[in-house]
């Protein structure tokens, strides 16, 4: 699932997932915490990794520094709006 | 996978996938982004095709599938639609269904514009149409194995309750190692496997824990 909107902000699903991925979690844990179907979590996580917004190590996922910056930017924009 | 040439020799139509074998793999553009078969591993998947967006029977079916979606989710089943239309057509049609019929389509729909997935699953019946997928339903288990298939022609809308019934029957089979009789529904007795030796047949006839109609036909409550 694409994780970035055309204006450069993160999609709603990406914001939800990345907020959880501030800490290391498996995708099953992310799905359970966010209540987003696992198939969508997997597809979104794949896109997050492709765009270097998250990394995976031994089945655990965490957002990168770039992902952290993008999340902060999106949240600030949402709060401003 | 069996392949044969179409009548004009210009196209290749593949045979049907087989029950009990791994479901054909795919990666496809959907209304929920790029999805792969492996994204659904660990849950049941119902992959179904419809002939075309913005057509009457398909619209009634999409309403039907949307209405049973949450019941299926509770059973650990995800729905995934497919037709040979663009993702923009799917988006426009599902938005139109919500606007005109008040039903939100909650599941992703594959935009199989190049027919790649349709060909892998034998969804195109050249005798009916070379440009549309028939009304196919594939029940894929958590291990990505194809467990059941239903095919309906272009003219006949599917029965949603039968789709739920097949899920219930497959899940009962997996959980209790039983078979299910004709028209079975949850709560009804199931079939116990037939004995395969004479002595087991003899024993079966004496088994008071079962409803023994004949040595080869016995039922039990779950």
PDB file of C-alpha atoms in Angstrom:
ATOM      1  CA  UNK A   1       0.000   0.000   0.000  1.00  0.00           C
ATOM      2  CA  UNK A   2       1.522   3.385  -0.932  1.00  0.00           C
ATOM      3  CA  UNK A   3       2.741   5.143   2.201  1.00  0.00           C
ATOM      4  CA  UNK A   4       3.138   8.657   0.832  1.00  0.00           C
ATOM      5  CA  UNK A   5       0.500  11.098  -0.409  1.00  0.00           C
ATOM      6  CA  UNK A   6       1.058  13.273  -3.461  1.00  0.00           C
ATOM      7  CA  UNK A   7       1.858  16.266  -1.198  1.00  0.00           C
ATOM      8  CA  UNK A   8       4.733  14.359   0.412  1.00  0.00           C
ATOM      9  CA  UNK A   9       2.960  13.632   3.686  1.00  0.00           C
ATOM     10  CA  UNK A  10       2.415  10.088   4.932  1.00  0.00           C
ATOM     11  CA  UNK A  11      -0.862   8.268   4.360  1.00  0.00           C
ATOM     12  CA  UNK A  12      -3.138   7.612   7.310  1.00  0.00           C
ATOM     13  CA  UNK A  13      -2.173   3.919   7.370  1.00  0.00           C
ATOM     14  CA  UNK A  14       1.535   4.770   7.234  1.00  0.00           C
ATOM     15  CA  UNK A  15       1.188   7.236  10.135  1.00  0.00           C
ATOM     16  CA  UNK A  16      -0.609   4.592  12.207  1.00  0.00           C
ATOM     17  CA  UNK A  17       1.968   1.903  11.462  1.00  0.00           C
ATOM     18  CA  UNK A  18       5.005   4.140  11.873  1.00  0.00           C
ATOM     19  CA  UNK A  19       3.739   5.447  15.205  1.00  0.00           C
ATOM     20  CA  UNK A  20       3.873   1.850  16.435  1.00  0.00           C
ATOM     21  CA  UNK A  21       7.171   1.137  14.697  1.00  0.00           C
ATOM     22  CA  UNK A  22       8.901   3.733  16.871  1.00  0.00           C
ATOM     23  CA  UNK A  23       9.775   0.579  18.803  1.00  0.00           C
ATOM     24  CA  UNK A  24      10.766  -2.772  17.309  1.00  0.00           C
ATOM     25  CA  UNK A  25       7.735  -4.899  16.527  1.00  0.00           C
ATOM     26  CA  UNK A  26       6.906  -7.838  14.313  1.00  0.00           C
ATOM     27  CA  UNK A  27       4.260  -7.176  11.670  1.00  0.00           C
ATOM     28  CA  UNK A  28       1.875  -9.485  13.521  1.00  0.00           C
ATOM     29  CA  UNK A  29       2.293  -7.300  16.610  1.00  0.00           C
ATOM     30  CA  UNK A  30       1.779  -4.144  14.561  1.00  0.00           C
ATOM     31  CA  UNK A  31      -1.438  -5.593  13.095  1.00  0.00           C
ATOM     32  CA  UNK A  32      -2.657  -6.528  16.548  1.00  0.00           C
ATOM     33  CA  UNK A  33      -1.856  -3.114  18.087  1.00  0.00           C
ATOM     34  CA  UNK A  34      -3.289  -1.065  15.227  1.00  0.00           C
ATOM     35  CA  UNK A  35      -6.209  -3.353  14.331  1.00  0.00           C
ATOM     36  CA  UNK A  36      -5.197  -3.020  10.663  1.00  0.00           C
ATOM     37  CA  UNK A  37      -5.512  -6.292   8.681  1.00  0.00           C
ATOM     38  CA  UNK A  38      -2.192  -8.125   8.516  1.00  0.00           C
ATOM     39  CA  UNK A  39      -2.175  -8.171   4.697  1.00  0.00           C
ATOM     40  CA  UNK A  40      -2.323  -4.358   4.646  1.00  0.00           C
ATOM     41  CA  UNK A  41       0.353  -4.101   7.318  1.00  0.00           C
ATOM     42  CA  UNK A  42       2.615  -6.337   5.223  1.00  0.00           C
ATOM     43  CA  UNK A  43       1.975  -4.364   2.025  1.00  0.00           C
ATOM     44  CA  UNK A  44       2.501  -1.004   3.746  1.00  0.00           C
ATOM     45  CA  UNK A  45       5.650  -2.209   5.550  1.00  0.00           C
ATOM     46  CA  UNK A  46       7.055  -3.338   2.198  1.00  0.00           C
ATOM     47  CA  UNK A  47       6.528   0.172   0.832  1.00  0.00           C
ATOM     48  CA  UNK A  48       8.039   1.750   3.961  1.00  0.00           C
ATOM     49  CA  UNK A  49      11.176  -0.333   3.477  1.00  0.00           C
ATOM     50  CA  UNK A  50      11.335   0.400  -0.268  1.00  0.00           C
ATOM     51  CA  UNK A  51      11.224   4.129   0.519  1.00  0.00           C
ATOM     52  CA  UNK A  52      13.773   3.766   3.370  1.00  0.00           C
ATOM     53  CA  UNK A  53      11.279   4.968   5.976  1.00  0.00           C
ATOM     54  CA  UNK A  54      11.588   1.726   7.966  1.00  0.00           C
ATOM     55  CA  UNK A  55      14.009  -1.162   8.363  1.00  0.00           C
ATOM     56  CA  UNK A  56      13.610  -4.820   9.216  1.00  0.00           C
ATOM     57  CA  UNK A  57      15.959  -6.944  11.263  1.00  0.00           C
ATOM     58  CA  UNK A  58      15.206 -10.526  12.278  1.00  0.00           C
ATOM     59  CA  UNK A  59      11.480 -10.022  11.664  1.00  0.00           C
ATOM     60  CA  UNK A  60      11.270  -6.842  13.758  1.00  0.00           C
ATOM     61  CA  UNK A  61      10.430  -3.530  12.101  1.00  0.00           C
ATOM     62  CA  UNK A  62      11.411  -0.029  13.154  1.00  0.00           C
ATOM     63  CA  UNK A  63      11.237   3.366  11.517  1.00  0.00           C
ATOM     64  CA  UNK A  64      14.471   4.957  10.313  1.00  0.00           C
ATOM     65  CA  UNK A  65      15.741   8.467  11.059  1.00  0.00           C
ATOM     66  CA  UNK A  66      14.252   9.533   7.727  1.00  0.00           C
ATOM     67  CA  UNK A  67      10.971   7.855   8.705  1.00  0.00           C
ATOM     68  CA  UNK A  68      11.023   9.636  12.035  1.00  0.00           C
ATOM     69  CA  UNK A  69      11.485  12.994  10.338  1.00  0.00           C
ATOM     70  CA  UNK A  70       8.736  12.274   7.841  1.00  0.00           C
ATOM     71  CA  UNK A  71       6.384  11.201  10.626  1.00  0.00           C
ATOM     72  CA  UNK A  72       7.086  14.368  12.603  1.00  0.00           C
ATOM     73  CA  UNK A  73       6.561  16.486   9.469  1.00  0.00           C
ATOM     74  CA  UNK A  74       3.240  14.781   8.697  1.00  0.00           C
ATOM     75  CA  UNK A  75       1.968  15.040  12.254  1.00  0.00           C
ATOM     76  CA  UNK A  76       2.934  18.729  12.401  1.00  0.00           C
ATOM     77  CA  UNK A  77       1.092  19.356   9.146  1.00  0.00           C
ATOM     78  CA  UNK A  78      -1.961  17.475  10.394  1.00  0.00           C
ATOM     79  CA  UNK A  79      -1.964  19.453  13.629  1.00  0.00           C
ATOM     80  CA  UNK A  80      -1.575  22.723  11.729  1.00  0.00           C
ATOM     81  CA  UNK A  81      -4.476  21.809   9.446  1.00  0.00           C
TER      82      UNK A  81
ATOM     83  CA  UNK B   1      -0.911 -26.049 -15.473  1.00  0.00           C
ATOM     84  CA  UNK B   2      -2.521 -27.165 -18.735  1.00  0.00           C
ATOM     85  CA  UNK B   3      -2.317 -24.707 -21.613  1.00  0.00           C
ATOM     86  CA  UNK B   4      -4.021 -24.757 -24.990  1.00  0.00           C
ATOM     87  CA  UNK B   5      -4.426 -22.364 -27.857  1.00  0.00           C
ATOM     88  CA  UNK B   6      -7.571 -20.378 -28.374  1.00  0.00           C
ATOM     89  CA  UNK B   7      -9.737 -21.056 -31.428  1.00  0.00           C
ATOM     90  CA  UNK B   8      -7.898 -18.469 -33.517  1.00  0.00           C
ATOM     91  CA  UNK B   9      -4.530 -19.751 -32.345  1.00  0.00           C
ATOM     92  CA  UNK B  10      -3.481 -16.284 -31.241  1.00  0.00           C
ATOM     93  CA  UNK B  11      -4.070 -16.616 -27.528  1.00  0.00           C
ATOM     94  CA  UNK B  12      -3.168 -19.107 -24.876  1.00  0.00           C
ATOM     95  CA  UNK B  13      -5.744 -19.945 -22.236  1.00  0.00           C
ATOM     96  CA  UNK B  14      -4.458 -21.840 -19.242  1.00  0.00           C
ATOM     97  CA  UNK B  15      -6.318 -24.628 -17.535  1.00  0.00           C
ATOM     98  CA  UNK B  16      -7.843 -24.349 -14.109  1.00  0.00           C
ATOM     99  CA  UNK B  17      -5.702 -24.455 -10.995  1.00  0.00           C
ATOM    100  CA  UNK B  18      -6.110 -27.666  -8.998  1.00  0.00           C
ATOM    101  CA  UNK B  19      -7.542 -28.239  -5.568  1.00  0.00           C
ATOM    102  CA  UNK B  20      -5.012 -29.187  -2.908  1.00  0.00           C
ATOM    103  CA  UNK B  21      -2.158 -27.479  -4.741  1.00  0.00           C
ATOM    104  CA  UNK B  22      -0.513 -24.134  -3.932  1.00  0.00           C
ATOM    105  CA  UNK B  23      -2.603 -21.237  -5.211  1.00  0.00           C
ATOM    106  CA  UNK B  24      -0.883 -19.478  -8.135  1.00  0.00           C
ATOM    107  CA  UNK B  25       1.308 -16.667  -6.839  1.00  0.00           C
ATOM    108  CA  UNK B  26       0.659 -13.081  -7.880  1.00  0.00           C
ATOM    109  CA  UNK B  27       1.591  -9.483  -7.289  1.00  0.00           C
ATOM    110  CA  UNK B  28      -1.078  -7.084  -8.470  1.00  0.00           C
ATOM    111  CA  UNK B  29      -2.251  -3.491  -8.371  1.00  0.00           C
ATOM    112  CA  UNK B  30      -5.381  -3.184  -6.242  1.00  0.00           C
ATOM    113  CA  UNK B  31      -7.587  -0.463  -4.834  1.00  0.00           C
ATOM    114  CA  UNK B  32      -5.569  -0.898  -1.615  1.00  0.00           C
ATOM    115  CA  UNK B  33      -2.181  -0.633  -3.329  1.00  0.00           C
ATOM    116  CA  UNK B  34       0.181  -3.328  -4.568  1.00  0.00           C
ATOM    117  CA  UNK B  35      -0.668  -6.683  -2.980  1.00  0.00           C
ATOM    118  CA  UNK B  36       0.871 -10.136  -3.186  1.00  0.00           C
ATOM    119  CA  UNK B  37      -0.666 -13.504  -2.433  1.00  0.00           C
ATOM    120  CA  UNK B  38       1.929 -13.878   0.336  1.00  0.00           C
ATOM    121  CA  UNK B  39       0.508 -10.803   2.081  1.00  0.00           C
ATOM    122  CA  UNK B  40      -2.497 -12.974   2.986  1.00  0.00           C
ATOM    123  CA  UNK B  41      -0.501 -15.898   4.363  1.00  0.00           C
ATOM    124  CA  UNK B  42      -1.788 -16.957   7.759  1.00  0.00           C
ATOM    125  CA  UNK B  43      -5.400 -16.042   7.016  1.00  0.00           C
ATOM    126  CA  UNK B  44      -7.994 -17.496   4.685  1.00  0.00           C
ATOM    127  CA  UNK B  45      -8.433 -15.662   1.398  1.00  0.00           C
ATOM    128  CA  UNK B  46     -11.417 -15.633  -0.913  1.00  0.00           C
ATOM    129  CA  UNK B  47     -10.248 -14.424  -4.310  1.00  0.00           C
ATOM    130  CA  UNK B  48     -13.202 -13.767  -6.571  1.00  0.00           C
ATOM    131  CA  UNK B  49     -13.586 -12.347 -10.042  1.00  0.00           C
ATOM    132  CA  UNK B  50     -16.411 -10.442 -11.662  1.00  0.00           C
ATOM    133  CA  UNK B  51     -16.921  -9.726 -15.369  1.00  0.00           C
ATOM    134  CA  UNK B  52     -16.799  -5.926 -15.361  1.00  0.00           C
ATOM    135  CA  UNK B  53     -17.264  -2.776 -13.303  1.00  0.00           C
ATOM    136  CA  UNK B  54     -20.466  -0.738 -13.721  1.00  0.00           C
ATOM    137  CA  UNK B  55     -22.557  -3.761 -14.718  1.00  0.00           C
ATOM    138  CA  UNK B  56     -25.799  -4.770 -13.002  1.00  0.00           C
ATOM    139  CA  UNK B  57     -25.231  -8.314 -11.723  1.00  0.00           C
ATOM    140  CA  UNK B  58     -21.706  -7.451 -10.552  1.00  0.00           C
ATOM    141  CA  UNK B  59     -23.032  -4.456  -8.649  1.00  0.00           C
ATOM    142  CA  UNK B  60     -25.511  -6.640  -6.754  1.00  0.00           C
ATOM    143  CA  UNK B  61     -22.683  -9.068  -6.013  1.00  0.00           C
ATOM    144  CA  UNK B  62     -20.377  -6.343  -4.711  1.00  0.00           C
ATOM    145  CA  UNK B  63     -23.132  -5.228  -2.375  1.00  0.00           C
ATOM    146  CA  UNK B  64     -23.518  -8.873  -1.311  1.00  0.00           C
ATOM    147  CA  UNK B  65     -19.787  -9.411  -0.745  1.00  0.00           C
ATOM    148  CA  UNK B  66     -19.563  -6.133   1.174  1.00  0.00           C
ATOM    149  CA  UNK B  67     -22.430  -7.214   3.399  1.00  0.00           C
ATOM    150  CA  UNK B  68     -20.761 -10.506   4.344  1.00  0.00           C
ATOM    151  CA  UNK B  69     -17.264  -9.007   4.673  1.00  0.00           C
ATOM    152  CA  UNK B  70     -17.326  -8.473   8.428  1.00  0.00           C
ATOM    153  CA  UNK B  71     -18.786 -11.926   9.074  1.00  0.00           C
ATOM    154  CA  UNK B  72     -15.988 -13.417   6.972  1.00  0.00           C
ATOM    155  CA  UNK B  73     -13.357 -11.308   8.778  1.00  0.00           C
ATOM    156  CA  UNK B  74     -14.584 -12.762  12.087  1.00  0.00           C
ATOM    157  CA  UNK B  75     -13.910 -16.204  10.639  1.00  0.00           C
ATOM    158  CA  UNK B  76     -10.366 -15.138   9.705  1.00  0.00           C
ATOM    159  CA  UNK B  77     -11.183 -14.665   6.017  1.00  0.00           C
ATOM    160  CA  UNK B  78     -10.180 -11.760   3.767  1.00  0.00           C
ATOM    161  CA  UNK B  79     -11.943 -10.943   0.507  1.00  0.00           C
ATOM    162  CA  UNK B  80     -10.093  -9.897  -2.654  1.00  0.00           C
ATOM    163  CA  UNK B  81     -11.976  -9.008  -5.842  1.00  0.00           C
ATOM    164  CA  UNK B  82     -10.684  -8.955  -9.415  1.00  0.00           C
ATOM    165  CA  UNK B  83     -11.718  -7.902 -12.878  1.00  0.00           C
ATOM    166  CA  UNK B  84     -10.079  -6.827 -16.113  1.00  0.00           C
ATOM    167  CA  UNK B  85     -10.593  -3.142 -15.438  1.00  0.00           C
ATOM    168  CA  UNK B  86      -8.268  -0.321 -14.416  1.00  0.00           C
ATOM    169  CA  UNK B  87      -7.795   0.705 -10.812  1.00  0.00           C
ATOM    170  CA  UNK B  88      -9.420   4.049 -11.691  1.00  0.00           C
ATOM    171  CA  UNK B  89     -12.504   2.220 -12.932  1.00  0.00           C
ATOM    172  CA  UNK B  90     -12.594   0.180  -9.696  1.00  0.00           C
ATOM    173  CA  UNK B  91     -12.268   3.337  -7.600  1.00  0.00           C
ATOM    174  CA  UNK B  92     -15.007   5.114  -9.555  1.00  0.00           C
ATOM    175  CA  UNK B  93     -17.346   2.096  -9.398  1.00  0.00           C
ATOM    176  CA  UNK B  94     -16.887   1.413  -5.682  1.00  0.00           C
ATOM    177  CA  UNK B  95     -17.394   5.117  -4.934  1.00  0.00           C
ATOM    178  CA  UNK B  96     -20.546   5.026  -7.094  1.00  0.00           C
ATOM    179  CA  UNK B  97     -21.832   1.971  -5.188  1.00  0.00           C
ATOM    180  CA  UNK B  98     -21.320   3.820  -1.905  1.00  0.00           C
ATOM    181  CA  UNK B  99     -22.990   6.969  -3.227  1.00  0.00           C
ATOM    182  CA  UNK B 100     -25.985   5.322  -4.912  1.00  0.00           C
ATOM    183  CA  UNK B 101     -26.531   2.211  -2.793  1.00  0.00           C
ATOM    184  CA  UNK B 102     -25.090   3.317   0.543  1.00  0.00           C
ATOM    185  CA  UNK B 103     -22.681   0.371   0.754  1.00  0.00           C
ATOM    186  CA  UNK B 104     -18.963   0.897   1.334  1.00  0.00           C
ATOM    187  CA  UNK B 105     -16.840  -1.729  -0.414  1.00  0.00           C
ATOM    188  CA  UNK B 106     -14.309  -2.635   2.294  1.00  0.00           C
ATOM    189  CA  UNK B 107     -12.114  -5.144   0.475  1.00  0.00           C
ATOM    190  CA  UNK B 108      -9.381  -4.589  -2.141  1.00  0.00           C
ATOM    191  CA  UNK B 109     -10.066  -5.191  -5.832  1.00  0.00           C
ATOM    192  CA  UNK B 110      -7.338  -6.249  -8.269  1.00  0.00           C
ATOM    193  CA  UNK B 111      -7.036  -4.189 -11.442  1.00  0.00           C
ATOM    194  CA  UNK B 112      -5.988  -7.055 -13.714  1.00  0.00           C
ATOM    195  CA  UNK B 113      -5.830  -4.976 -16.848  1.00  0.00           C
ATOM    196  CA  UNK B 114      -3.165  -7.229 -18.434  1.00  0.00           C
ATOM    197  CA  UNK B 115      -5.131 -10.388 -17.375  1.00  0.00           C
ATOM    198  CA  UNK B 116      -2.072 -11.862 -15.687  1.00  0.00           C
ATOM    199  CA  UNK B 117      -3.846 -13.082 -12.542  1.00  0.00           C
ATOM    200  CA  UNK B 118      -6.980 -14.073 -14.466  1.00  0.00           C
ATOM    201  CA  UNK B 119      -4.934 -16.328 -16.734  1.00  0.00           C
ATOM    202  CA  UNK B 120      -3.091 -17.933 -13.817  1.00  0.00           C
ATOM    203  CA  UNK B 121      -6.375 -18.819 -12.146  1.00  0.00           C
ATOM    204  CA  UNK B 122      -8.298 -19.826 -15.270  1.00  0.00           C
ATOM    205  CA  UNK B 123     -10.862 -17.099 -14.726  1.00  0.00           C
ATOM    206  CA  UNK B 124     -11.459 -16.462 -18.418  1.00  0.00           C
ATOM    207  CA  UNK B 125     -13.840 -18.867 -20.127  1.00  0.00           C
ATOM    208  CA  UNK B 126     -13.353 -18.239 -23.848  1.00  0.00           C
ATOM    209  CA  UNK B 127     -16.662 -19.920 -24.628  1.00  0.00           C
ATOM    210  CA  UNK B 128     -18.397 -17.183 -22.651  1.00  0.00           C
ATOM    211  CA  UNK B 129     -16.151 -14.180 -23.157  1.00  0.00           C
ATOM    212  CA  UNK B 130     -12.550 -13.511 -24.138  1.00  0.00           C
ATOM    213  CA  UNK B 131     -12.481 -10.093 -22.516  1.00  0.00           C
ATOM    214  CA  UNK B 132     -14.226 -10.656 -19.206  1.00  0.00           C
ATOM    215  CA  UNK B 133     -13.601 -12.912 -16.237  1.00  0.00           C
ATOM    216  CA  UNK B 134     -16.360 -15.303 -15.239  1.00  0.00           C
ATOM    217  CA  UNK B 135     -17.772 -15.310 -11.716  1.00  0.00           C
ATOM    218  CA  UNK B 136     -15.103 -17.407 -10.034  1.00  0.00           C
ATOM    219  CA  UNK B 137     -14.511 -17.915  -6.323  1.00  0.00           C
ATOM    220  CA  UNK B 138     -11.269 -19.403  -4.986  1.00  0.00           C
ATOM    221  CA  UNK B 139     -10.996 -20.430  -1.343  1.00  0.00           C
ATOM    222  CA  UNK B 140      -7.329 -20.262  -0.333  1.00  0.00           C
ATOM    223  CA  UNK B 141      -6.266 -21.491   3.096  1.00  0.00           C
ATOM    224  CA  UNK B 142      -3.741 -19.905   5.507  1.00  0.00           C
ATOM    225  CA  UNK B 143      -0.967 -21.987   3.922  1.00  0.00           C
ATOM    226  CA  UNK B 144      -1.869 -20.527   0.501  1.00  0.00           C
ATOM    227  CA  UNK B 145      -3.268 -23.852  -0.681  1.00  0.00           C
ATOM    228  CA  UNK B 146      -6.296 -23.828  -2.989  1.00  0.00           C
ATOM    229  CA  UNK B 147      -9.097 -25.596  -1.122  1.00  0.00           C
ATOM    230  CA  UNK B 148     -12.294 -24.970  -3.109  1.00  0.00           C
ATOM    231  CA  UNK B 149     -13.451 -23.326  -6.313  1.00  0.00           C
ATOM    232  CA  UNK B 150     -16.862 -22.196  -7.500  1.00  0.00           C
ATOM    233  CA  UNK B 151     -17.544 -21.062 -11.053  1.00  0.00           C
ATOM    234  CA  UNK B 152     -20.696 -19.261 -12.141  1.00  0.00           C
ATOM    235  CA  UNK B 153     -21.474 -17.975 -15.637  1.00  0.00           C
ATOM    236  CA  UNK B 154     -21.748 -14.295 -16.503  1.00  0.00           C
ATOM    237  CA  UNK B 155     -25.529 -14.372 -16.188  1.00  0.00           C
ATOM    238  CA  UNK B 156     -25.856 -15.850 -12.691  1.00  0.00           C
ATOM    239  CA  UNK B 157     -25.142 -13.901  -9.520  1.00  0.00           C
ATOM    240  CA  UNK B 158     -23.507 -15.824  -6.690  1.00  0.00           C
ATOM    241  CA  UNK B 159     -25.088 -16.942  -3.430  1.00  0.00           C
ATOM    242  CA  UNK B 160     -23.315 -15.250  -0.518  1.00  0.00           C
ATOM    243  CA  UNK B 161     -24.657 -17.696   2.047  1.00  0.00           C
ATOM    244  CA  UNK B 162     -23.129 -20.577   0.080  1.00  0.00           C
ATOM    245  CA  UNK B 163     -19.770 -18.821   0.194  1.00  0.00           C
ATOM    246  CA  UNK B 164     -20.011 -18.534   3.993  1.00  0.00           C
ATOM    247  CA  UNK B 165     -21.163 -22.160   4.172  1.00  0.00           C
ATOM    248  CA  UNK B 166     -18.125 -23.382   2.229  1.00  0.00           C
ATOM    249  CA  UNK B 167     -15.812 -21.447   4.572  1.00  0.00           C
ATOM    250  CA  UNK B 168     -17.556 -22.972   7.599  1.00  0.00           C
ATOM    251  CA  UNK B 169     -17.287 -26.466   6.107  1.00  0.00           C
ATOM    252  CA  UNK B 170     -13.585 -26.117   5.223  1.00  0.00           C
ATOM    253  CA  UNK B 171     -12.745 -24.728   8.650  1.00  0.00           C
ATOM    254  CA  UNK B 172     -14.738 -27.502  10.387  1.00  0.00           C
ATOM    255  CA  UNK B 173     -12.860 -30.070   8.309  1.00  0.00           C
ATOM    256  CA  UNK B 174      -9.502 -28.593   9.340  1.00  0.00           C
ATOM    257  CA  UNK B 175     -10.402 -28.228  13.006  1.00  0.00           C
ATOM    258  CA  UNK B 176     -12.122 -31.572  13.583  1.00  0.00           C
ATOM    259  CA  UNK B 177     -10.803 -33.783  10.737  1.00  0.00           C
ATOM    260  CA  UNK B 178     -14.322 -34.554   9.514  1.00  0.00           C
ATOM    261  CA  UNK B 179     -16.276 -34.243   6.283  1.00  0.00           C
ATOM    262  CA  UNK B 180     -19.560 -32.415   5.925  1.00  0.00           C
ATOM    263  CA  UNK B 181     -22.724 -33.772   4.315  1.00  0.00           C
ATOM    264  CA  UNK B 182     -24.919 -32.148   1.693  1.00  0.00           C
ATOM    265  CA  UNK B 183     -26.425 -28.843   2.780  1.00  0.00           C
ATOM    266  CA  UNK B 184     -24.445 -28.935   6.049  1.00  0.00           C
ATOM    267  CA  UNK B 185     -24.489 -25.883   8.245  1.00  0.00           C
ATOM    268  CA  UNK B 186     -22.666 -25.205  11.536  1.00  0.00           C
ATOM    269  CA  UNK B 187     -24.437 -26.924  14.427  1.00  0.00           C
ATOM    270  CA  UNK B 188     -25.489 -29.898  12.329  1.00  0.00           C
ATOM    271  CA  UNK B 189     -23.913 -33.347  12.498  1.00  0.00           C
ATOM    272  CA  UNK B 190     -20.801 -34.069  10.458  1.00  0.00           C
ATOM    273  CA  UNK B 191     -19.613 -37.149   8.618  1.00  0.00           C
ATOM    274  CA  UNK B 192     -17.127 -39.501  10.261  1.00  0.00           C
ATOM    275  CA  UNK B 193     -14.623 -41.059   7.871  1.00  0.00           C
ATOM    276  CA  UNK B 194     -15.640 -44.465   6.563  1.00  0.00           C
ATOM    277  CA  UNK B 195     -13.805 -47.537   7.933  1.00  0.00           C
ATOM    278  CA  UNK B 196     -11.323 -49.027   5.509  1.00  0.00           C
ATOM    279  CA  UNK B 197     -11.098 -52.601   6.784  1.00  0.00           C
ATOM    280  CA  UNK B 198     -13.739 -55.268   7.386  1.00  0.00           C
ATOM    281  CA  UNK B 199     -12.979 -55.404  11.075  1.00  0.00           C
ATOM    282  CA  UNK B 200     -13.241 -51.624  11.433  1.00  0.00           C
ATOM    283  CA  UNK B 201     -16.575 -51.793   9.595  1.00  0.00           C
ATOM    284  CA  UNK B 202     -17.734 -54.410  12.096  1.00  0.00           C
ATOM    285  CA  UNK B 203     -16.671 -52.171  14.992  1.00  0.00           C
ATOM    286  CA  UNK B 204     -18.313 -49.126  13.450  1.00  0.00           C
ATOM    287  CA  UNK B 205     -21.698 -50.876  13.396  1.00  0.00           C
ATOM    288  CA  UNK B 206     -21.399 -51.313  17.194  1.00  0.00           C
ATOM    289  CA  UNK B 207     -20.247 -47.769  17.940  1.00  0.00           C
ATOM    290  CA  UNK B 208     -22.963 -46.217  20.110  1.00  0.00           C
ATOM    291  CA  UNK B 209     -21.232 -42.814  20.209  1.00  0.00           C
ATOM    292  CA  UNK B 210     -22.095 -42.230  16.554  1.00  0.00           C
ATOM    293  CA  UNK B 211     -25.251 -42.028  14.499  1.00  0.00           C
ATOM    294  CA  UNK B 212     -24.526 -45.070  12.332  1.00  0.00           C
ATOM    295  CA  UNK B 213     -26.782 -45.276   9.301  1.00  0.00           C
ATOM    296  CA  UNK B 214     -24.597 -47.885   7.674  1.00  0.00           C
ATOM    297  CA  UNK B 215     -20.988 -48.940   8.215  1.00  0.00           C
ATOM    298  CA  UNK B 216     -19.871 -46.455   5.552  1.00  0.00           C
ATOM    299  CA  UNK B 217     -22.215 -43.641   6.588  1.00  0.00           C
ATOM    300  CA  UNK B 218     -21.887 -42.389  10.149  1.00  0.00           C
ATOM    301  CA  UNK B 219     -22.450 -38.977  11.654  1.00  0.00           C
ATOM    302  CA  UNK B 220     -21.565 -37.279  14.883  1.00  0.00           C
ATOM    303  CA  UNK B 221     -22.205 -33.972  16.598  1.00  0.00           C
ATOM    304  CA  UNK B 222     -19.235 -31.644  17.035  1.00  0.00           C
TER     305      UNK B 222
END
